[in-house]
XYZ file of C-alpha atoms in Angstrom:
450
model
C 3.894 -42.043 -28.829
C 3.066 -41.820 -25.159
C 6.589 -40.680 -24.348
C 6.370 -37.974 -26.989
C 3.086 -36.736 -25.555
C 4.481 -36.727 -22.047
C 7.498 -34.627 -23.033
C 5.649 -32.195 -25.297
C 2.311 -31.733 -23.534
C 3.658 -29.470 -20.754
C 5.263 -27.097 -23.295
C 2.212 -24.806 -23.722
C 1.798 -24.676 -19.958
C 5.470 -23.765 -19.499
C 5.171 -21.091 -22.174
C 2.106 -19.608 -20.490
C 3.846 -19.622 -17.109
C 6.892 -17.864 -18.598
C 4.614 -15.233 -20.119
C 2.871 -14.678 -16.794
C 6.240 -14.509 -15.023
C 7.517 -11.855 -17.436
C 4.377 -9.772 -16.923
C 4.539 -10.089 -13.146
C 8.234 -9.192 -12.943
C 7.905 -6.303 -15.408
C 5.198 -4.699 -13.249
C 6.188 -5.818 -9.746
C 9.876 -4.832 -9.689
C 9.347 -1.124 -10.546
C 6.300 -1.077 -8.254
C 8.468 -2.338 -5.394
C 10.981 0.441 -6.015
C 8.240 3.082 -5.957
C 6.763 1.639 -2.753
C 10.127 1.678 -0.982
C 10.725 5.286 -2.073
C 7.583 6.478 -0.244
C 8.773 5.921 3.368
C 12.128 7.446 2.421
C 10.388 10.844 2.384
C 9.692 10.565 6.108
C 13.158 9.141 6.802
C 14.828 12.050 4.983
C 12.724 14.593 6.867
C 13.541 12.871 10.151
C 17.270 12.822 9.459
C 17.309 16.543 8.587
C 14.943 17.765 11.310
C 16.565 15.529 13.934
C 19.623 17.788 13.958
C 17.456 20.745 14.971
C 16.634 19.179 18.333
C 14.627 16.500 20.115
C 11.471 18.610 20.413
C 11.472 19.330 16.673
C 11.951 15.653 15.847
C 9.165 14.655 18.230
C 6.882 17.242 16.636
C 7.712 15.893 13.184
C 6.898 12.364 14.381
C 3.434 13.342 15.575
C 2.627 15.428 12.481
C 3.910 12.744 10.095
C 1.791 10.088 11.801
C -1.299 12.265 11.368
C -0.515 13.007 7.718
C 0.252 9.398 6.807
C -2.954 8.249 8.491
C -4.984 10.813 6.545
C -3.403 9.872 3.217
C -3.489 6.092 3.761
C -7.262 6.268 4.262
C -7.551 7.407 0.636
C -5.310 4.721 -0.867
C -8.459 3.428 -2.604
C -7.842 6.223 -5.125
C -4.972 4.149 -6.499
C -6.612 0.722 -6.138
C -10.013 1.506 -7.632
C -8.513 3.552 -10.467
C -6.089 0.768 -11.380
C -8.897 -1.775 -11.719
C -11.197 0.497 -13.745
C -8.470 1.650 -16.137
C -7.019 -1.858 -16.604
C -10.439 -3.219 -17.633
C -10.771 -0.574 -20.335
C -7.229 -1.278 -21.495
C -8.083 -4.971 -21.808
C -11.166 -4.046 -23.819
C -8.990 -1.967 -26.158
C -10.697 1.319 -25.236
C -7.811 3.612 -24.250
C -9.764 6.913 -24.503
C -12.330 5.704 -21.948
C -9.557 4.197 -19.803
C -7.863 7.581 -19.525
C -11.226 9.314 -19.054
C -11.928 7.068 -16.046
C -8.463 7.849 -14.751
C -9.231 11.566 -14.967
C -12.400 10.978 -12.941
C -10.226 9.494 -10.214
C -7.857 12.463 -10.334
C -10.721 14.972 -10.066
C -12.053 13.004 -7.076
C -8.582 13.185 -5.500
C -8.516 16.973 -5.870
C -11.954 17.324 -4.297
C -11.068 15.066 -1.370
C -7.744 16.865 -0.900
C -9.467 20.231 -0.712
C -11.905 18.851 1.873
C -9.045 17.503 3.993
C -7.287 20.892 3.937
C -10.473 22.601 5.118
C -10.739 20.069 7.957
C -7.076 20.025 9.024
C -6.015 23.679 8.970
C -8.315 24.936 11.767
C -8.016 21.757 13.843
C -4.237 21.234 13.713
C -3.560 22.111 17.399
C -6.427 19.918 18.592
C -5.255 16.989 16.456
C -1.727 17.326 17.798
C -3.034 17.340 21.385
C -5.183 14.288 20.625
C -2.055 12.369 19.634
C -0.457 13.214 22.962
C 2.321 15.565 21.860
C 4.280 17.081 24.739
C 4.126 20.805 25.490
C 7.559 21.325 23.932
C 6.853 19.264 20.785
C 3.267 20.455 20.156
C 4.130 23.857 18.575
C 6.506 22.215 16.106
C 3.975 19.501 15.300
C 1.254 22.110 14.661
C 3.541 24.151 12.416
C 4.581 21.137 10.359
C 1.035 19.779 10.115
C -0.532 23.107 9.103
C 1.990 23.680 6.287
C 2.134 20.054 5.127
C -1.664 19.912 4.865
C -1.285 22.084 1.763
C 0.405 19.136 0.081
C -2.392 16.640 0.785
C -4.238 17.308 -2.519
C -0.960 16.659 -4.327
C -0.450 13.387 -2.448
C -3.962 12.250 -3.342
C -3.442 13.222 -7.000
C -0.262 11.155 -6.955
C -2.260 8.177 -5.644
C -4.937 8.487 -8.319
C -2.472 9.140 -11.156
C -0.357 6.199 -10.013
C -3.497 4.081 -10.334
C -4.018 5.382 -13.870
C -0.513 4.414 -14.947
C -0.680 1.032 -13.234
C -3.938 0.368 -15.062
C -2.146 1.284 -18.293
C 0.413 -1.421 -17.338
C 3.097 1.199 -16.564
C 4.849 0.924 -13.206
C 8.148 2.382 -14.414
C 6.968 5.989 -14.586
C 5.770 5.939 -10.928
C 9.205 4.617 -9.963
C 10.995 7.439 -11.784
C 8.664 10.051 -10.292
C 9.081 8.626 -6.787
C 12.880 8.660 -7.028
C 12.863 12.190 -8.451
C 10.489 13.323 -5.721
C 12.702 11.826 -3.012
C 15.809 13.588 -4.323
C 13.975 16.914 -4.692
C 12.526 16.563 -1.189
C 15.944 15.953 0.355
C 17.590 18.877 -1.478
C 14.744 21.281 -0.687
C 14.687 20.257 2.976
C 18.397 20.874 3.443
C 18.200 24.204 1.618
C 15.135 25.512 3.427
C 15.865 24.126 6.914
C 19.523 25.172 7.095
C 20.225 27.403 4.089
C 17.152 29.616 4.588
C 17.130 28.958 8.349
C 13.389 28.175 8.372
C 13.687 25.282 10.816
C 10.913 22.691 10.852
C 8.732 24.980 8.706
C 11.376 24.702 5.986
C 11.123 20.923 6.094
C 7.352 21.132 5.698
C 7.592 23.578 2.780
C 10.245 21.458 1.083
C 8.033 18.386 1.277
C 4.979 20.296 0.013
C 6.923 21.635 -2.982
C 8.273 18.167 -3.797
C 4.780 16.637 -3.546
C 3.253 19.223 -5.862
C 6.164 18.736 -8.247
C 5.384 15.005 -8.390
C 1.693 15.731 -8.919
C 2.478 18.103 -11.800
C 4.676 15.488 -13.486
C 1.928 12.876 -13.166
C -0.682 15.281 -14.516
C 1.544 16.130 -17.474
C 1.907 12.424 -18.314
C -1.830 11.737 -18.011
C -2.834 14.894 -19.913
C -0.441 14.013 -22.731
C -2.020 10.575 -22.972
C -5.515 12.084 -22.891
C -4.740 14.442 -25.764
C -3.123 11.661 -27.767
C -6.233 9.497 -27.505
C -8.838 12.257 -27.592
C -10.028 11.775 -23.991
C -11.821 14.629 -22.251
C -10.065 16.349 -19.355
C -13.144 18.107 -17.983
C -14.636 17.029 -14.654
C -17.624 14.748 -15.112
C -19.999 14.527 -12.132
C -21.269 11.072 -13.111
C -17.753 9.693 -13.545
C -16.497 11.237 -10.302
C -19.462 9.787 -8.433
C -18.801 6.359 -9.985
C -15.158 6.555 -8.852
C -16.281 7.400 -5.330
C -18.768 4.518 -5.294
C -16.104 2.079 -6.501
C -13.720 3.310 -3.807
C -16.181 3.249 -0.892
C -15.870 -0.505 -0.171
C -12.078 -0.230 -0.359
C -12.269 2.629 2.136
C -14.109 0.310 4.548
C -11.419 -2.333 3.959
C -8.611 0.141 4.631
C -10.211 1.565 7.779
C -10.739 -1.957 9.148
C -7.093 -2.818 8.509
C -5.905 0.407 10.150
C -8.107 -0.407 13.158
C -6.436 -3.810 13.454
C -2.961 -2.264 13.462
C -3.979 0.364 16.011
C -5.499 -2.277 18.305
C -2.344 -4.389 18.106
C -0.217 -1.370 19.015
C -2.536 -0.392 21.879
C -2.419 -3.913 23.319
C 1.378 -4.013 23.034
C 1.555 -0.646 24.827
C -0.410 -2.114 27.765
C 2.218 -4.842 28.146
C 4.969 -2.370 29.075
C 7.696 -0.193 27.589
C 9.908 -3.104 26.570
C 7.086 -4.812 24.704
C 5.860 -1.715 22.868
C 9.444 -0.911 21.819
C 9.875 -4.469 20.535
C 6.474 -4.284 18.849
C 7.505 -1.182 16.916
C 10.582 -3.020 15.650
C 8.514 -6.049 14.617
C 5.826 -3.872 13.026
C 8.437 -1.907 11.105
C 9.940 -5.107 9.713
C 6.491 -6.523 8.923
C 5.644 -3.338 7.020
C 8.929 -3.472 5.103
C 8.298 -7.080 4.063
C 4.798 -6.057 3.016
C 6.297 -3.783 0.342
C 7.777 -6.772 -1.486
C 4.498 -8.690 -1.334
C 2.430 -5.612 -2.168
C 4.452 -5.178 -5.350
C 3.122 -8.533 -6.566
C -0.374 -7.464 -5.537
C -0.027 -4.289 -7.623
C 0.977 -6.387 -10.612
C -2.096 -8.518 -9.904
C -4.410 -5.499 -9.921
C -3.165 -4.370 -13.323
C -2.936 -7.782 -15.020
C -6.211 -9.209 -13.718
C -8.149 -6.081 -14.700
C -6.694 -6.258 -18.198
C -7.565 -9.940 -18.673
C -11.122 -9.459 -17.460
C -11.566 -6.385 -19.646
C -10.473 -8.527 -22.602
C -13.206 -11.116 -21.748
C -10.551 -13.703 -20.840
C -11.786 -15.167 -17.557
C -9.674 -18.307 -17.942
C -6.562 -16.226 -18.506
C -7.368 -14.250 -15.368
C -7.754 -17.454 -13.344
C -4.493 -18.840 -14.746
C -2.499 -15.739 -13.877
C -4.154 -15.688 -10.435
C -2.822 -19.182 -9.751
C 0.633 -18.189 -10.924
C 0.681 -15.088 -8.742
C -0.344 -17.142 -5.718
C 2.661 -19.371 -6.399
C 4.809 -16.253 -6.542
C 3.341 -15.003 -3.281
C 4.053 -18.266 -1.468
C 7.597 -18.477 -2.837
C 8.484 -14.879 -2.015
C 6.883 -15.248 1.415
C 8.999 -18.336 2.164
C 12.181 -16.561 1.081
C 11.354 -13.477 3.183
C 10.527 -15.628 6.198
C 13.808 -17.507 5.899
C 15.726 -14.229 5.637
C 14.061 -12.935 8.805
C 14.994 -16.085 10.728
C 18.606 -15.874 9.594
C 18.952 -12.112 10.065
C 17.213 -11.754 13.444
C 20.427 -11.613 15.509
C 21.909 -9.052 13.089
C 18.728 -7.030 12.618
C 17.866 -6.238 16.235
C 21.109 -4.431 17.232
C 20.379 -1.867 14.511
C 17.374 -0.686 16.531
C 18.113 -1.392 20.177
C 20.857 -2.338 22.578
C 18.428 -3.045 25.413
C 18.576 -6.772 26.312
C 14.957 -6.721 27.545
C 13.676 -5.327 24.246
C 15.724 -7.883 22.316
C 14.320 -10.671 24.472
C 10.763 -9.567 23.738
C 11.412 -9.028 20.031
C 13.203 -12.268 19.149
C 10.222 -14.650 19.478
C 7.883 -12.052 17.963
C 10.132 -11.809 14.911
C 10.061 -15.588 14.622
C 6.260 -15.424 14.419
C 6.590 -12.706 11.778
C 8.909 -14.972 9.798
C 6.629 -18.010 9.989
C 3.643 -15.966 8.842
C 5.247 -14.690 5.638
C 3.967 -17.450 3.292
C 0.450 -16.707 4.597
C 1.055 -12.996 4.019
C 2.196 -13.800 0.488
C -1.106 -15.504 -0.336
C -3.125 -12.717 1.307
C -1.408 -9.847 -0.467
C -1.624 -11.526 -3.863
C -5.289 -12.464 -3.583
C -6.070 -9.003 -2.226
C -4.547 -7.580 -5.395
C -6.362 -10.058 -7.621
C -9.762 -9.206 -6.171
C -9.020 -5.481 -6.305
C -8.085 -5.849 -9.954
C -11.381 -7.647 -10.510
C -13.268 -4.771 -8.877
C -14.510 -7.071 -6.109
C -14.452 -4.287 -3.502
C -17.695 -5.162 -1.657
C -16.402 -8.659 -0.877
C -13.048 -7.268 0.288
C -14.859 -4.860 2.614
C -17.015 -7.620 4.096
C -14.031 -9.947 4.520
C -11.961 -7.298 6.328
C -14.798 -6.344 8.669
C -15.162 -10.043 9.536
C -11.412 -10.251 10.131
C -11.569 -7.235 12.446
C -14.418 -8.864 14.379
C -12.355 -12.043 14.884
C -9.086 -10.285 15.695
C -10.345 -7.724 18.220
C -11.476 -10.015 21.065
C -8.466 -12.299 20.630
C -6.034 -9.369 20.792
C -7.779 -7.774 23.780
C -7.491 -11.049 25.710
C -3.697 -11.109 25.419
C -3.033 -8.928 28.508
C -5.498 -11.070 30.474
C -4.341 -14.527 29.387
C -0.634 -13.742 29.073
C 1.821 -14.646 26.363
C 3.314 -11.182 25.988
C 4.288 -9.712 22.661
C 4.578 -13.161 21.088
C 0.854 -13.656 21.717
C 0.121 -10.258 20.119
C 1.887 -11.369 16.970
C 0.148 -14.713 17.224
C -3.099 -12.738 17.052
C -1.726 -10.856 14.037
C -0.977 -14.173 12.358
C -4.509 -15.340 13.160
C -5.744 -12.154 11.505
C -3.758 -12.906 8.345
C -4.979 -16.518 8.404
C -8.612 -15.388 8.545
C -7.927 -13.082 5.620
C -6.303 -15.925 3.722
C -9.304 -18.200 4.243
C -11.836 -15.573 3.155
C -9.817 -14.523 0.115
C -8.914 -18.089 -0.889
C -12.529 -19.203 -0.752
C -13.534 -16.270 -2.948
C -10.746 -16.941 -5.432
C -11.681 -20.627 -5.712
C -15.345 -19.811 -6.254
C -14.552 -17.928 -9.465
C -17.381 -15.457 -8.792
C -14.899 -12.599 -8.929
C -14.002 -13.270 -12.575
C -16.662 -11.038 -14.142
C -15.562 -10.039 -17.621
C -16.236 -6.909 -19.663
C -15.057 -3.325 -19.903
C -17.144 -2.517 -16.818
C -17.826 -4.778 -13.880
């Protein structure tokens, strides 16, 4: 009898794990594809504009950095909307789920309009602030001024993506992202070279593609709203609630952006070789983050749904499984980085000094990947639970720990490897704060609303 129990007892656990695995894969794989498609917009623009000349490409680089910074600040539109919609889905209330999603979309339109008002008259000053050269500045201003018209569309895409993720749909965002990338590339070639509009043509092509994506998303959401009888009208109370839910995530995002800027500033003080190597390492780190962020996105959607369905134990079980996924994927990514380092670096530089600085830094990046896996997953879990205030506090604490350590690197030595050691310390602090919160169980508040 004991042998029978021993062989059969794990069966329910294995079945539950397989169910969680299917859910995670079904959401994470399309999410990864959509995430990878986003930076391809900038790469396509760079490839097309680069043939116009060095000054045009430099101008595009400055303008793109400004635009991506502005948009990334509002990524909470996707995160907060995912959590709110997923809870309502778990509670079986699809009309209210879509209604909350519409509140997020209306907030995105309002914020986008405000950004346009701020950017259009200040474009030259912003370009100068980022240190554009005299030859690149006019091109940067032109691209920034035109591309600003697409910011509301980009924010709508963020919010609508959150709606669909909350509805447990990550395939539609993948299809829209791929379609947007293709349209962007075709429009850029046609307007830059066919219509001979130069860098302005690239900006207009991107704006048109972004608004096309926004229209597709709106059509999908509006169709769902009509099917379930959800109101499409702006609701001041709902919009305000969306803003309040996103405020802590805004603090979290700004703190993280500050950390990345500080790391880059410190690397720049170490010399040209180190900052060049740092950009390579940061680019790889960001690429690896897409794979881990895909699991986090699945976590946001699944956790919100479980909590909305009043299943706290199910939420805790899937949290544990996703952490296992994060560790496993992080170990695989780290191993790939170690193996591919000698092959990866020549793609970006032939300078022996840059390679020498980058090799040990990339090793640190590789060793930190299992930690990153835990951090990204638990970040997604707590976002899905609507635990934004804790995430804000934890990231501010992380910034407070990281800043003095990073600023001491030029004084104490250690070069770029020490900078990435400080980055790993930053991720370790995040892991500790998030792990302690996850273990406490205080995040697992059930119900259609947190």
